mmCIF file of C-alpha atoms in Angstrom:
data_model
loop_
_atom_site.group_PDB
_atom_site.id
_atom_site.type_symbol
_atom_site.label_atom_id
_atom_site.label_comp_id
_atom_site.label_asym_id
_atom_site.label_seq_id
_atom_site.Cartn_x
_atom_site.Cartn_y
_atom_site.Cartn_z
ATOM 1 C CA UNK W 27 0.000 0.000 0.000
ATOM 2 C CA UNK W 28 1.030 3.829 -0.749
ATOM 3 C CA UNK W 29 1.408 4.813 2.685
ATOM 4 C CA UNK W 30 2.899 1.309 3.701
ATOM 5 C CA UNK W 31 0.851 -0.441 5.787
ATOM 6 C CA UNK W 32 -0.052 -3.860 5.359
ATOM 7 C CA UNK W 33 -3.320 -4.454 4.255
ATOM 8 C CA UNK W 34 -5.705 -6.423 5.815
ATOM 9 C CA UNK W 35 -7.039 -9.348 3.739
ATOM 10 C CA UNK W 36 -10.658 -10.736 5.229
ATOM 11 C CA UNK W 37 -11.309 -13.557 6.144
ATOM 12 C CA UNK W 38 -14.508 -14.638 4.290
ATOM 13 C CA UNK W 39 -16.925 -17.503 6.186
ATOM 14 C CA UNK W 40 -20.305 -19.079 5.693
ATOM 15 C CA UNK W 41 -23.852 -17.526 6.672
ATOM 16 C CA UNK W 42 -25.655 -19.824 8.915
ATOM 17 C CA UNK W 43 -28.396 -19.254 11.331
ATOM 18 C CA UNK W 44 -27.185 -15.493 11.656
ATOM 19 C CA UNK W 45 -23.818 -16.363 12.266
ATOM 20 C CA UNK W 46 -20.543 -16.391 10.291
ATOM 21 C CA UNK W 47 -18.961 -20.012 10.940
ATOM 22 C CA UNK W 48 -16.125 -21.261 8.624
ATOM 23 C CA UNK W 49 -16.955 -24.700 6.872
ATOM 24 C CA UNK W 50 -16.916 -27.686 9.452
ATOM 25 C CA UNK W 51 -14.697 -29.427 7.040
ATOM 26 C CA UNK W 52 -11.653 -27.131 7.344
ATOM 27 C CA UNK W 53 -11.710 -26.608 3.613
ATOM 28 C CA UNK W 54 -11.073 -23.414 1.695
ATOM 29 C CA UNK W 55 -10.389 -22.612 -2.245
ATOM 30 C CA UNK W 56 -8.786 -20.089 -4.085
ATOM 31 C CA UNK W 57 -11.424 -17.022 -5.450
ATOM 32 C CA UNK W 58 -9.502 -15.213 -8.528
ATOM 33 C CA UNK W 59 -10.946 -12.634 -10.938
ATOM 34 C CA UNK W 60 -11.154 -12.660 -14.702
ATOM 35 C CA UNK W 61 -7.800 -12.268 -14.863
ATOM 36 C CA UNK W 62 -6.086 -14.463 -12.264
ATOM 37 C CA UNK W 63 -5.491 -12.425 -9.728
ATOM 38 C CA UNK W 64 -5.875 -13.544 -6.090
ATOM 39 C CA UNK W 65 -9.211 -12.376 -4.601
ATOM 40 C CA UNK W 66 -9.385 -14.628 -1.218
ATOM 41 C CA UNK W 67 -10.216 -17.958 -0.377
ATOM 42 C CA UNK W 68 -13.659 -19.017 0.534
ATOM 43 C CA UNK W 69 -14.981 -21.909 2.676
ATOM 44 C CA UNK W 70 -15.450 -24.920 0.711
ATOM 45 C CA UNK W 71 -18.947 -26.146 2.351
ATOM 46 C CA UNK W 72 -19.552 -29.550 3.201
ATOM 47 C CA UNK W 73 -22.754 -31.681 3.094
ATOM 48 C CA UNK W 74 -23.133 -31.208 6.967
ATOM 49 C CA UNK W 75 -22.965 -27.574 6.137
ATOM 50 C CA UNK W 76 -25.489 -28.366 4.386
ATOM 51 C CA UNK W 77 -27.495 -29.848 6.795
ATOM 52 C CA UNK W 78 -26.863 -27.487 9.247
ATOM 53 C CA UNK W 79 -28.341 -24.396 6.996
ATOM 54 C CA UNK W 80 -31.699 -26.822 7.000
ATOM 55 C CA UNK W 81 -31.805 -26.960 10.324
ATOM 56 C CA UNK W 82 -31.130 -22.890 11.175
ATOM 57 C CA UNK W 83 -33.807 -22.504 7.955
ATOM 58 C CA UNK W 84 -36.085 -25.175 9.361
ATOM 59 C CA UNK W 85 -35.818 -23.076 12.814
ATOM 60 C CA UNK W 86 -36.521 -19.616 11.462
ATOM 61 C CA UNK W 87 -39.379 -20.432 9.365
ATOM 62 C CA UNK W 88 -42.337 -20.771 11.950
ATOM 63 C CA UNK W 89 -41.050 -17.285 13.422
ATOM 64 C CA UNK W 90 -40.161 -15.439 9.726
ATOM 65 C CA UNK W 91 -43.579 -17.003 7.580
ATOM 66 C CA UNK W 92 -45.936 -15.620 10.613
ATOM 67 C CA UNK W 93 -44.582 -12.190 10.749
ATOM 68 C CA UNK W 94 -47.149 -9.638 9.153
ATOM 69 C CA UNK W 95 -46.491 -9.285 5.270
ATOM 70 C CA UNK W 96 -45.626 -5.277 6.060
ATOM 71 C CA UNK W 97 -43.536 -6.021 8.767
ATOM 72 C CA UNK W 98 -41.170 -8.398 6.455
ATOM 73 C CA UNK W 99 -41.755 -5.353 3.692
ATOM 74 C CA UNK W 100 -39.896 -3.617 6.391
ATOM 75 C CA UNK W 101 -36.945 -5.327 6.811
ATOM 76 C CA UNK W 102 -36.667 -5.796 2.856
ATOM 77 C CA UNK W 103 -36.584 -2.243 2.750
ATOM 78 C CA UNK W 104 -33.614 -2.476 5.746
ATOM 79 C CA UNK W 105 -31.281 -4.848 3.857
ATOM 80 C CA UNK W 106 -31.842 -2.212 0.825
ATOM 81 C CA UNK W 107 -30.804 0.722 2.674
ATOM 82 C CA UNK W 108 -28.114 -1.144 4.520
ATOM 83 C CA UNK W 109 -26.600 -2.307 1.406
ATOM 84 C CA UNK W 110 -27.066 0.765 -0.233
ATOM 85 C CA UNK W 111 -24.481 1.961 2.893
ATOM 86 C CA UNK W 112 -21.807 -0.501 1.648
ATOM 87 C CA UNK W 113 -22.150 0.502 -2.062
ATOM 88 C CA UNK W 114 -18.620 0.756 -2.640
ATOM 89 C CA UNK W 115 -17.834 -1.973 -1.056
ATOM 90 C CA UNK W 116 -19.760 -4.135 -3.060
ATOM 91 C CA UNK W 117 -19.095 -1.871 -6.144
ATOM 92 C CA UNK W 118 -15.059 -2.866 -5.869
ATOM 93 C CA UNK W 119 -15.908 -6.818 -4.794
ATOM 94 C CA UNK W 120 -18.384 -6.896 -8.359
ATOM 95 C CA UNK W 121 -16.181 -5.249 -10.808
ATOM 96 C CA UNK W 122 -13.272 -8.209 -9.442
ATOM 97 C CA UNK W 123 -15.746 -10.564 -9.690
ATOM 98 C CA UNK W 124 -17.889 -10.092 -12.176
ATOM 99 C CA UNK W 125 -14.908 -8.393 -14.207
ATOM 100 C CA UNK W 126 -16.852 -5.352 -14.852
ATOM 101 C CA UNK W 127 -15.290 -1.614 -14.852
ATOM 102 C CA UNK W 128 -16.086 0.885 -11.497
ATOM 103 C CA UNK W 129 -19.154 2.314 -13.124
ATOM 104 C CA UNK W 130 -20.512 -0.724 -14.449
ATOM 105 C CA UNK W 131 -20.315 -2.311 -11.364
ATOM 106 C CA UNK W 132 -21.630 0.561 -9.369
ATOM 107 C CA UNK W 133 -24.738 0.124 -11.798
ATOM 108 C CA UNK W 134 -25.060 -2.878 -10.799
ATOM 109 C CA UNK W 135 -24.710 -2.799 -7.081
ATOM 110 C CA UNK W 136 -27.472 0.174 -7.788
ATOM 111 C CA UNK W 137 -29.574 -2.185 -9.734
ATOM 112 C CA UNK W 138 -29.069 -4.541 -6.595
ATOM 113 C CA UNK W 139 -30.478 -2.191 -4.147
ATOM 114 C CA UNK W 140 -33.337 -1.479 -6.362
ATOM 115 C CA UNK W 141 -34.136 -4.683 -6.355
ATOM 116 C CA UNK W 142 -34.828 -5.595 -2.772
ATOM 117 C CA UNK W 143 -36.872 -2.211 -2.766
ATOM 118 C CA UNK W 144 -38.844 -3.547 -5.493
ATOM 119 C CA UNK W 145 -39.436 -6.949 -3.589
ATOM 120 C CA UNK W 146 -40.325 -5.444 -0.545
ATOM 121 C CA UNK W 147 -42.769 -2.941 -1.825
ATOM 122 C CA UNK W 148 -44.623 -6.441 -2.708
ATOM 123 C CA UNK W 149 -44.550 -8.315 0.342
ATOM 124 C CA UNK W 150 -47.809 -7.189 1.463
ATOM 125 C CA UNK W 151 -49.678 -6.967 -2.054
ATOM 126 C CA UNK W 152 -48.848 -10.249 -3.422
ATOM 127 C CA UNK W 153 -51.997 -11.850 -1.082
ATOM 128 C CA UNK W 154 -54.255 -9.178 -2.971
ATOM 129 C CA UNK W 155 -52.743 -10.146 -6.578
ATOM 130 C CA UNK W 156 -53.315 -14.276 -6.042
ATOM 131 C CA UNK W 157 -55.920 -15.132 -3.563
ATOM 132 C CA UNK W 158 -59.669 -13.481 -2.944
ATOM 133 C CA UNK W 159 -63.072 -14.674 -2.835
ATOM 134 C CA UNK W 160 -64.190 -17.270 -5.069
ATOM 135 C CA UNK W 161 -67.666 -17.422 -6.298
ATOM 136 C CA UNK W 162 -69.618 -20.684 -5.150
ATOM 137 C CA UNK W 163 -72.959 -21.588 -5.918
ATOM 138 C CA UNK W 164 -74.375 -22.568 -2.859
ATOM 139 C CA UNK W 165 -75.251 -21.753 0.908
ATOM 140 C CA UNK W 166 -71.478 -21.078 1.501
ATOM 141 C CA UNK W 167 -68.317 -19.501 0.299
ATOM 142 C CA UNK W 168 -64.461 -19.492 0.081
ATOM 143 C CA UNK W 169 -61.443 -17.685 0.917
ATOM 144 C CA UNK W 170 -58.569 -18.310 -1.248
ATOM 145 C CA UNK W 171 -55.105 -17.350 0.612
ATOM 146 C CA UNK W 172 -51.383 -17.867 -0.766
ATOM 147 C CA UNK W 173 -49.017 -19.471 2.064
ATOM 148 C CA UNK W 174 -45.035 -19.979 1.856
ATOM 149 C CA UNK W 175 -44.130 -23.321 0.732
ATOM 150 C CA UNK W 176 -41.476 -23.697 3.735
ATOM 151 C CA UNK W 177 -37.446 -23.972 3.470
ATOM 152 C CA UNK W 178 -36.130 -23.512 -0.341
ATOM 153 C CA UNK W 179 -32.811 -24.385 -1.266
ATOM 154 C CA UNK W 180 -31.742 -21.928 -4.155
ATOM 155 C CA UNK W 181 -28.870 -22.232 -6.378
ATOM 156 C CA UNK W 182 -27.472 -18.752 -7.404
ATOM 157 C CA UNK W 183 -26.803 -18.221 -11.086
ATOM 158 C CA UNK W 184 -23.275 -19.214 -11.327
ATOM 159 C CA UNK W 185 -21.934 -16.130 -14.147
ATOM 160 C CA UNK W 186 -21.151 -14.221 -11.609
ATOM 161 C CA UNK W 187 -24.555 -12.100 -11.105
ATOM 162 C CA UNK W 188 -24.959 -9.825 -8.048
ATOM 163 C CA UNK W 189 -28.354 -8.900 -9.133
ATOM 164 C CA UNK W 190 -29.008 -12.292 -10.037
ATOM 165 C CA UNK W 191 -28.188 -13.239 -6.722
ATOM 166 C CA UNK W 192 -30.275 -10.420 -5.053
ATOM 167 C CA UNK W 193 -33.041 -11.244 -7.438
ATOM 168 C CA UNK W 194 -33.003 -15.445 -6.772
ATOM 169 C CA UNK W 195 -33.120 -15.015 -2.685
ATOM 170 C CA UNK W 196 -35.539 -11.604 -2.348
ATOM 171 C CA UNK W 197 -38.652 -13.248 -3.706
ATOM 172 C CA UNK W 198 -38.108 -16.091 -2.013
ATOM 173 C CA UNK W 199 -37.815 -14.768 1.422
ATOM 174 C CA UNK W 200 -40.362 -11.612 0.869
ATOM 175 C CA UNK W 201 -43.297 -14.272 0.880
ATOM 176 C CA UNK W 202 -42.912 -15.975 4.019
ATOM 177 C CA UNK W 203 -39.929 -18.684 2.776
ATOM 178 C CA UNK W 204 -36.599 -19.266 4.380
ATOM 179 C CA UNK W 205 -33.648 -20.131 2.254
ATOM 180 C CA UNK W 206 -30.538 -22.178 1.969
ATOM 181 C CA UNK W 207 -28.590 -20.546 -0.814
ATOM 182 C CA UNK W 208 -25.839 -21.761 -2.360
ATOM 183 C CA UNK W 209 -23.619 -19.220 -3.709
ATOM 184 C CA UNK W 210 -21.789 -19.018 -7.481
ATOM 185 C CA UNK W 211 -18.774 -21.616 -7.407
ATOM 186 C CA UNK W 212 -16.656 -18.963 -9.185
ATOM 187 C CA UNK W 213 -17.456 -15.776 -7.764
ATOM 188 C CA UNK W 214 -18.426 -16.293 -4.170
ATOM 189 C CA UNK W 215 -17.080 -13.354 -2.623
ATOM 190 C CA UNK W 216 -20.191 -10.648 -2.723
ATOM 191 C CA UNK W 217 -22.517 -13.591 -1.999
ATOM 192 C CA UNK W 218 -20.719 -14.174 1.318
ATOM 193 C CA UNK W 219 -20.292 -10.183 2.303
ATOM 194 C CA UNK W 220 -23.884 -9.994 1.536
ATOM 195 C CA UNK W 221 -24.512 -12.273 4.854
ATOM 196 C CA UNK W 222 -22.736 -9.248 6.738
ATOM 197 C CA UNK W 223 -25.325 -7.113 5.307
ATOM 198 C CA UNK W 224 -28.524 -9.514 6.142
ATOM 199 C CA UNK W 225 -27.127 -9.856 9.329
ATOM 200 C CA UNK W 226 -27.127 -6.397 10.335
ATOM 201 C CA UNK W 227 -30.248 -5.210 8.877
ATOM 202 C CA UNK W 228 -33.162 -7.124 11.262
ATOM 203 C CA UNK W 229 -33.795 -9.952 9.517
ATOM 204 C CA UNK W 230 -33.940 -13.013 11.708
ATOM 205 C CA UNK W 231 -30.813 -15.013 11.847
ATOM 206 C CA UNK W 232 -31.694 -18.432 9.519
ATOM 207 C CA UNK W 233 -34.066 -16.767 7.124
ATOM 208 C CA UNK W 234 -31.255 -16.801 4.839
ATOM 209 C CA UNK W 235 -28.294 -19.218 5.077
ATOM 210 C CA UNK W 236 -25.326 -18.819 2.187
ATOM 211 C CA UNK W 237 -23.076 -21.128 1.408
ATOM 212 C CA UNK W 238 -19.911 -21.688 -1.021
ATOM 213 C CA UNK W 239 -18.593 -24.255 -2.990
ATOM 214 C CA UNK W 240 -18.914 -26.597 -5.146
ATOM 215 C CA UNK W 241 -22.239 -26.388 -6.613
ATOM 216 C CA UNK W 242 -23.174 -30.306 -7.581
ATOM 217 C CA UNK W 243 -21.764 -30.924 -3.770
ATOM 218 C CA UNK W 244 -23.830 -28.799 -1.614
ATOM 219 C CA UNK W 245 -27.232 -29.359 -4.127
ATOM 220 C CA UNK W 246 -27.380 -33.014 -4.241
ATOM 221 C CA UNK W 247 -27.912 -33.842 -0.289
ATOM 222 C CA UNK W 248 -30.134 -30.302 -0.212
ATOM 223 C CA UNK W 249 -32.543 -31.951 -3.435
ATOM 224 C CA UNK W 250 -33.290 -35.295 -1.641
ATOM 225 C CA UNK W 251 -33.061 -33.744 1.995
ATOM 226 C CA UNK W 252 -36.463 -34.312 3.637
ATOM 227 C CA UNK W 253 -37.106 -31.023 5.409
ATOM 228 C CA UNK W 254 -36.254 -28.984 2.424
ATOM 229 C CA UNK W 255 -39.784 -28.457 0.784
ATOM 230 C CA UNK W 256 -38.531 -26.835 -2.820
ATOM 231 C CA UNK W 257 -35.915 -25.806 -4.685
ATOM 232 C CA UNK W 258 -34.375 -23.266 -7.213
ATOM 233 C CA UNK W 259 -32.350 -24.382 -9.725
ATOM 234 C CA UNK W 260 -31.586 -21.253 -11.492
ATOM 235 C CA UNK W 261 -27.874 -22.141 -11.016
ATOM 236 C CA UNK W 262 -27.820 -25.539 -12.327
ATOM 237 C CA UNK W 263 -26.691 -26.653 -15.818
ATOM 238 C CA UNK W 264 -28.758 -28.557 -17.575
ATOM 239 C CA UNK W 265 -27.203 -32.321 -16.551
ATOM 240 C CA UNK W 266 -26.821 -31.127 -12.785
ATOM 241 C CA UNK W 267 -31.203 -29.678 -13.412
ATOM 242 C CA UNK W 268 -32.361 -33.135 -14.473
ATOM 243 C CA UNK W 269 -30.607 -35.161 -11.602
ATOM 244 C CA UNK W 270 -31.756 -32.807 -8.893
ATOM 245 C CA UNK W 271 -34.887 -32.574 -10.084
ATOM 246 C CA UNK W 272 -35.413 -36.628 -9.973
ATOM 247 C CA UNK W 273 -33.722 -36.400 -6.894
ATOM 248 C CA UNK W 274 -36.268 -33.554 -5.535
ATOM 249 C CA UNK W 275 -39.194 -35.681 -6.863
ATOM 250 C CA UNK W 276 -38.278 -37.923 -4.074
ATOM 251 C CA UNK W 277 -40.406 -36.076 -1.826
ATOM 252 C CA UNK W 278 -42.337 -34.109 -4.306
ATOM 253 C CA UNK W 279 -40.423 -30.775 -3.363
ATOM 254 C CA UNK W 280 -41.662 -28.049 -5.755
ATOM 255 C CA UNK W 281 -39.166 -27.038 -8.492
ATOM 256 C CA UNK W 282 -38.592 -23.957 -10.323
ATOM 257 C CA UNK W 283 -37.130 -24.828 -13.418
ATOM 258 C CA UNK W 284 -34.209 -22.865 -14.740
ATOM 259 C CA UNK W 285 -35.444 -20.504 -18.016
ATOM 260 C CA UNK W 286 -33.717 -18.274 -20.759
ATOM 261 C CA UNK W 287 -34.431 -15.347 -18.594
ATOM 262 C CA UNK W 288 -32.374 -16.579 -15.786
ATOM 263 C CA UNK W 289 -28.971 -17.117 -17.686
ATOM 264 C CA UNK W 290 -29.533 -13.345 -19.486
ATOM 265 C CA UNK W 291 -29.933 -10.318 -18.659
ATOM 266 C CA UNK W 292 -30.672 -9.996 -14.737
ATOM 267 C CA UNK W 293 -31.876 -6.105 -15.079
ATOM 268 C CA UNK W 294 -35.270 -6.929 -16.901
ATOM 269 C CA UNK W 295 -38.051 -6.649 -14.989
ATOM 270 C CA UNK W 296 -38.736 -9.294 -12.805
ATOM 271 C CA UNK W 297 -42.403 -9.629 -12.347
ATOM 272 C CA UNK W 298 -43.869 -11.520 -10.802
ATOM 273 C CA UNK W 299 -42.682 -15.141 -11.681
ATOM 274 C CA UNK W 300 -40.347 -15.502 -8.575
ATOM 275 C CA UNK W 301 -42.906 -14.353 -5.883
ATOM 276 C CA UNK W 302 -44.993 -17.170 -7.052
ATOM 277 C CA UNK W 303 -43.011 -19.943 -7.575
ATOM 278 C CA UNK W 304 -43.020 -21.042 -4.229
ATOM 279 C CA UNK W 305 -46.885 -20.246 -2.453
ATOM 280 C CA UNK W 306 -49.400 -22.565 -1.776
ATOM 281 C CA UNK W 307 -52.670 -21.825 -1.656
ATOM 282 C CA UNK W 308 -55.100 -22.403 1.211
ATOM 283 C CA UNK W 309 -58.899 -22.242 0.538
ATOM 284 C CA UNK W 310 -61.363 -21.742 3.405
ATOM 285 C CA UNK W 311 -64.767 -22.807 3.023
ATOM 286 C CA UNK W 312 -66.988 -20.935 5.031
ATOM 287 C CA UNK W 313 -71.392 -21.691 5.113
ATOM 288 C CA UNK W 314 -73.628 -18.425 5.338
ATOM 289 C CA UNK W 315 -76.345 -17.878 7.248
ATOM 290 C CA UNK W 316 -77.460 -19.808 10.558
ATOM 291 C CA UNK W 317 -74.248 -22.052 10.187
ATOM 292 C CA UNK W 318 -71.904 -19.247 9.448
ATOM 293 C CA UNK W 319 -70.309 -19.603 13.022
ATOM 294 C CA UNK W 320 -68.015 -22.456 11.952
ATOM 295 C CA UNK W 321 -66.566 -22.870 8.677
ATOM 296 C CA UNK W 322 -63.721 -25.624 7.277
ATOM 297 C CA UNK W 323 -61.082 -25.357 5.131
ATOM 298 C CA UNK W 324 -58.398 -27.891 2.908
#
């Protein structure tokens, strides 16, 4: 450095359950940029890290899925502006990874932000936009009410895409899901300082869990785990998508299928394809009249 000091290289670790551990194995691996340069080395996760990130998920989700819809609007809105404080930050730790120039990668760190605004300006509307009253003919009607599926397991697009990252786990967790993400093989680094960021900005510790590594490691115990009730495969290549996916069927975890939109460009607008992918619905029949003290639902 110019004014010689020594500078201090981080140490980069895992994001599970709201805290930073490094991999249980002991393993790390070399991060370079486009060019070869040294980055850092990031914690090579193991299948009981794995595990582990189902478990703090698993934990989180009663807590996270029955907060009010404008309360988890809220602390979208937090990670935004906390992010938004770390701009160049993540502007320098893009443009290495991502191999972009300053001001494209301050674009896209922008784009980033925008995003979770965007997700969490939805996380009280998207009841409105899929459920409501359904007409019945009969003595009776029904409610028709979108619930999170449970724990997803998402696989990051692996080209190196902070807003592809931002824009695989904010959907996700805006609706009520908890997620264990697995972060690009390649380009790790922003996925992992973007745990310092969730963990700072009031979102409970497990709603999001981030690991590194090696991609067809980490997603086939996550695919047939038990507890793990759906799955992203965004990430995948096409060989790695159909094993998963027959592994995933094991259970009948619901799949969202990798499409041409997920391996171009991440700044299009994202609808509304993501915030749907993993709901349920829940319809409540409900009798009118004298009986319309009780009611039943499936």
């Amino acid at each position: 450095m110019s004014d010689g000091r020594r500078r201090v290289f981080k140490t980069y670790k895992l994001y599970v359950g709201g805290k930073f551990p490094r991999s249980e194995s002991g393993r790390v691996y070399e991060v370079t940029d486009s060019k070869g340069k040294w980055l850092g080395h990031a914690p090579q996760s193991s299948r009981k890290d794995a595990r582990d990130a189902v478990v703090a998920a698993r934990k989180a989700f009663g807590g996270w899925s029955g907060a009010t819809a404008y309360n988890r609007g809220q602390i979208l809105y937090r990670v935004a502006e906390m992010l938004e404080g770390r701009r160049e930050q993540f502007a320098r730790e893009v443009a290495d990874a991502e191999g972009l120039s300053k001001s494209e990668a301050a674009a896209v760190v922008d784009a980033a932000v925008d995003r979770w605004v965007w997700y969490a300006g939805w996380t009280d509307k998207i009841g409105q936009v899929v459920g409501g009253a359904n007409p019945v003919a009969g003595p009776f009607f029904n409610l028709s009410t979108p619930e999170p599926t449970g724990v997803v397991a998402v696989l990051a697009p692996q080209e190196s895409s902070f807003l592809g990252l931002v824009s695989v786990i904010a959907p996700v967790i805006a609706t009520g899901n908890t997620a264990v993400v697995i972060a690009s093989a390649d380009a790790p680094l922003p996925a992992l300082s973007l745990g310092e960021v969730l963990a700072t900005s009031d979102l409970p510790g497990g709603v999001v869990n981030i690991l590194s590594g090696k991609t067809a490691e980490l997603a086939a115990p996550l695919a047939s785990h038990q507890d793990v009730n759906a799955i992203d495969l965004t990430g995948a290549d096409a060989g790695l998508a159909k094993e998963l996916e027959v592994a995933a069927a094991d259970n009948l975890k619901r799949t969202l299928r990798p499409q041409a939109v997920d391996t171009g460009d991440w700044s299009a607008g994202p609808g509304t394809r993501r915030l749907t992918a993993f709901l349920e619905t829940k319809t409540v029949w409900h009798p009118t009249g004298a009986l319309g003290a009780s009611g039943s639902s499936y």
